[in-house]
Amino acid sequence: MALAFWPGALTLVLPLRLESGLAPLVTAGLDTVALRVPSHPVARDLLAHFDGPLAAPSANPSGRISPTRVQHVVQGLWGRIDAILEGGAALVGVESTIIGLSYPPLLLRPGGVSAAQIEHVLNASLATIHPQSAIVAPGQLASHYAPNAAVRLGVMQPLVGEIWVGFGPDCGGAALNLSPSANLVEAAANLFHLMREADLLAKGQAGIAFAPIPSHGLGAAINDRLSRSAAPRPKC
């Protein structure tokens, strides 16, 4: 899989060797470690200059909408970080696919590389994790990627006061559209930015309603993010 998809949007979860020297903070105290080789030229240039591995958590408050542009990082973490490395808008939009290298290989999070692509390379089917299983990878919280507003999914007739986010040419009345041409690559790239835009528009309104998204290809990752954004929020 590394030969096929690295550098790129694939994270591999591997057993942690006792002599690895990695701090427990890097692995969240687990006996595994998640590894990825990014394809973005700025990230690769940083790695080349640093000449070593980097611990790279997400650049957003836990459970909230993922950042895909520098202003998203500013909005979420300004005053809590020392610097931001500007690399432009994220190309894929949704995060990497996470695969646990158990037997059989386990799809821990759908993402920028589709399950079908991975299964083709492996010549084997991926197992899926049970919803009640312990969290072993990022993005597995039931409520995640969440805006402030309430979210409804699969909506073609929004309620009065809802901000409707469309997909495809049949959503002419939508305030925002992930992809007017129903292109899943475009929709994935736009997802988190337009979710933030919808959240701003939804202040004082009934919430956000998303049109249905096909489940094939990148649609699996988009629907995963949307379902978690719509899940009941944990009470503080």
Coordinates of C-alpha atoms in Angstrom, one line a residue:
M1 CA 0.0 0.0 0.0
A2 CA 2.8 2.4 0.8
L3 CA 4.3 1.8 -2.7
A4 CA 0.9 2.4 -4.3
F5 CA -0.4 5.4 -2.4
W6 CA 2.6 7.2 -0.7
P7 CA 3.1 10.1 -0.9
G8 CA -0.6 10.7 -0.6
A9 CA -3.8 10.6 1.5
L10 CA -3.3 7.2 3.2
T11 CA -2.4 6.6 6.9
L12 CA -1.2 3.2 8.0
V13 CA -1.6 2.1 11.6
L14 CA 1.3 -0.2 12.6
P15 CA 2.3 -2.0 15.8
L16 CA 4.6 0.0 17.9
R17 CA 8.0 -1.5 18.6
L18 CA 9.2 -1.4 22.2
E19 CA 12.5 0.2 21.2
S20 CA 10.8 2.9 18.9
G21 CA 11.7 5.7 21.2
L22 CA 8.4 7.5 20.5
A23 CA 6.9 9.4 23.4
P24 CA 3.4 8.2 24.6
L25 CA 2.0 11.6 23.7
V26 CA 2.7 10.9 20.1
T27 CA 0.8 7.6 20.1
A28 CA -2.0 8.6 22.6
G29 CA -0.6 5.9 24.9
L30 CA -1.6 3.2 22.4
D31 CA 0.5 0.2 21.3
T32 CA 0.3 1.4 17.7
V33 CA 1.5 4.3 15.6
A34 CA -0.1 6.0 12.6
L35 CA 2.2 6.9 9.8
R36 CA 1.7 8.9 6.6
V37 CA 3.9 10.4 3.9
P38 CA 2.2 13.6 2.6
S39 CA 2.1 14.6 -1.0
H40 CA 1.8 18.4 -0.6
P41 CA 5.0 20.1 -1.8
V42 CA 5.2 22.4 1.2
A43 CA 4.9 19.6 3.6
R44 CA 7.5 17.6 1.7
D45 CA 9.8 20.5 1.7
L46 CA 9.4 20.9 5.5
L47 CA 10.2 17.2 6.0
A48 CA 13.3 17.5 3.8
H49 CA 14.6 20.4 5.7
F50 CA 13.8 18.9 9.1
D51 CA 15.2 15.5 8.0
G52 CA 13.1 13.5 10.4
P53 CA 9.6 12.4 11.3
L54 CA 7.1 15.0 12.6
A55 CA 4.3 14.5 15.1
A56 CA 1.3 16.1 13.3
P57 CA -2.0 16.4 15.0
S58 CA -4.9 18.2 13.3
A59 CA -4.8 22.0 13.3
N60 CA -8.2 22.5 14.8
P61 CA -9.9 22.2 18.2
S62 CA -10.9 18.6 19.0
G63 CA -14.3 17.6 17.6
R64 CA -14.8 20.7 15.5
I65 CA -14.7 21.3 11.7
S66 CA -11.4 20.4 10.1
P67 CA -9.3 23.2 8.6
T68 CA -8.6 23.3 4.8
R69 CA -7.4 26.9 4.5
V70 CA -5.0 29.0 6.6
Q71 CA -7.9 31.2 7.8
H72 CA -9.6 28.2 9.3
V73 CA -6.5 27.5 11.5
V74 CA -6.4 31.2 12.5
Q75 CA -10.1 31.0 13.6
G76 CA -9.6 27.9 15.6
L77 CA -6.1 28.1 17.1
W78 CA -5.0 31.8 17.1
G79 CA -3.1 32.6 20.3
R80 CA -2.5 28.9 21.0
I81 CA 0.2 28.1 18.4
D82 CA 3.5 29.8 17.5
A83 CA 3.2 29.9 13.7
I84 CA 1.3 28.8 10.6
L85 CA 3.0 27.4 7.5
E86 CA 1.0 28.7 4.5
G87 CA 0.5 26.1 1.8
G88 CA -2.7 27.2 0.2
A89 CA -6.0 25.4 0.3
A90 CA -6.0 21.7 0.9
L91 CA -6.2 19.8 -2.4
V92 CA -8.2 16.8 -1.4
G93 CA -10.3 18.5 1.4
V94 CA -11.2 15.4 3.4
E95 CA -8.5 13.8 5.6
S96 CA -6.5 10.7 4.7
T97 CA -7.9 7.2 4.7
I98 CA -6.7 5.2 7.8
I99 CA -6.0 1.5 7.5
G100 CA -5.1 -0.7 10.4
L101 CA -2.6 -3.4 9.3
S102 CA -4.2 -6.3 11.1
Y103 CA -5.6 -9.4 9.5
P104 CA -7.7 -8.8 7.6
P105 CA -6.7 -5.1 7.0
L106 CA -9.2 -2.8 8.8
L107 CA -10.7 0.4 7.4
L108 CA -10.5 2.7 10.4
R109 CA -11.5 5.9 8.6
P110 CA -12.6 6.5 5.0
G111 CA -10.7 9.3 3.3
G112 CA -8.9 10.6 0.3
V113 CA -8.1 7.1 -1.1
S114 CA -11.2 5.0 -1.6
A115 CA -11.7 1.6 -0.2
A116 CA -12.1 0.2 -3.7
Q117 CA -8.6 1.5 -4.7
I118 CA -7.1 -0.1 -1.6
E119 CA -8.9 -3.4 -2.1
H120 CA -7.7 -3.5 -5.7
V121 CA -4.1 -3.1 -4.6
L122 CA -4.5 -5.7 -1.8
N123 CA -6.6 -8.0 -3.9
A124 CA -8.6 -8.5 -0.7
S125 CA -11.6 -7.0 1.1
L126 CA -11.2 -4.5 3.9
A127 CA -12.9 -5.2 7.2
T128 CA -14.8 -2.4 8.9
I129 CA -14.6 -1.4 12.5
H130 CA -17.6 -1.8 14.8
P131 CA -19.2 1.5 15.9
Q132 CA -18.8 0.6 19.6
S133 CA -15.2 -0.4 19.3
A134 CA -12.5 1.5 21.3
I135 CA -11.1 4.5 19.5
V136 CA -7.8 3.6 17.9
A137 CA -7.5 6.3 15.2
P138 CA -8.4 9.9 14.6
G139 CA -11.9 10.8 13.4
Q140 CA -13.7 7.9 15.2
L141 CA -15.6 10.0 17.7
A142 CA -19.4 9.7 17.1
S143 CA -19.6 13.5 17.1
H144 CA -16.8 15.0 15.1
Y145 CA -16.2 17.7 12.4
A146 CA -19.1 19.5 14.1
P147 CA -20.3 23.1 13.4
N148 CA -22.1 25.1 16.0
A149 CA -25.5 24.7 14.2
A150 CA -27.6 21.6 14.2
V151 CA -27.1 19.5 11.0
R152 CA -29.7 17.4 9.0
L153 CA -28.6 15.1 6.2
G154 CA -30.2 13.8 3.0
V155 CA -32.4 16.8 2.6
M156 CA -34.0 17.9 -0.7
Q157 CA -36.7 20.0 0.9
P158 CA -35.1 22.2 3.6
L159 CA -37.2 23.5 6.5
V160 CA -38.0 27.2 6.8
G161 CA -34.9 28.9 8.2
E162 CA -32.5 26.1 7.4
I163 CA -29.3 26.9 5.4
W164 CA -29.4 24.4 2.6
V165 CA -26.1 23.0 1.2
G166 CA -26.7 21.4 -2.1
F167 CA -25.0 18.8 -4.3
G168 CA -25.5 18.7 -8.1
P169 CA -27.6 20.6 -10.5
D170 CA -31.0 19.9 -8.9
C171 CA -30.4 22.1 -5.9
G172 CA -31.0 25.5 -7.5
G173 CA -32.4 27.0 -4.3
A174 CA -29.4 26.1 -2.2
A175 CA -27.6 28.8 -0.4
L176 CA -24.3 26.9 -1.0
N177 CA -23.4 24.0 -3.3
L178 CA -20.6 21.5 -2.7
S179 CA -20.5 20.8 -6.4
P180 CA -23.1 22.1 -8.9
S181 CA -21.8 19.5 -11.4
A182 CA -22.1 16.7 -8.9
N183 CA -18.4 16.1 -8.9
L184 CA -17.3 14.2 -5.7
V185 CA -13.7 15.4 -6.0
E186 CA -14.9 19.0 -6.0
A187 CA -17.4 18.3 -3.2
A188 CA -14.7 16.8 -1.0
A189 CA -12.4 19.8 -1.6
N190 CA -15.2 22.2 -0.7
L191 CA -16.8 20.3 2.2
F192 CA -15.2 21.8 5.3
H193 CA -14.9 25.3 3.9
L194 CA -18.6 25.4 2.9
M195 CA -19.6 23.8 6.3
R196 CA -17.9 26.7 8.0
E197 CA -19.7 29.2 5.6
A198 CA -23.0 27.5 6.3
D199 CA -22.4 27.7 10.0
L200 CA -21.9 31.4 9.8
L201 CA -25.1 31.8 7.8
A202 CA -27.0 29.6 10.2
K203 CA -26.5 31.9 13.2
G204 CA -30.0 32.6 14.6
Q205 CA -31.5 30.2 12.0
A206 CA -32.9 26.7 12.2
G207 CA -29.7 24.9 11.3
I208 CA -27.9 23.4 8.3
A209 CA -29.4 20.9 5.8
F210 CA -27.2 18.9 3.4
A211 CA -28.4 17.4 0.2
P212 CA -27.8 13.7 -0.3
I213 CA -24.3 12.6 -1.4
P214 CA -23.6 9.4 -3.3
S215 CA -21.8 6.8 -1.2
H216 CA -19.3 5.6 -3.8
G217 CA -15.7 6.8 -4.2
L218 CA -14.9 9.9 -2.2
G219 CA -18.6 10.0 -1.3
A220 CA -17.9 7.5 1.4
A221 CA -15.5 9.9 3.1
I222 CA -17.8 12.9 2.6
N223 CA -20.8 11.0 4.1
D224 CA -18.7 9.8 7.1
R225 CA -17.8 13.4 7.9
L226 CA -21.4 14.6 7.5
S227 CA -22.8 11.8 9.7
R228 CA -20.4 12.7 12.5
S229 CA -21.2 16.4 12.1
A230 CA -24.9 15.6 12.5
A231 CA -24.5 13.2 15.5
P232 CA -25.7 14.2 19.0
R233 CA -23.1 16.5 20.6
P234 CA -21.6 15.4 23.9
K235 CA -22.8 17.4 26.9
C236 CA -20.2 19.4 28.7

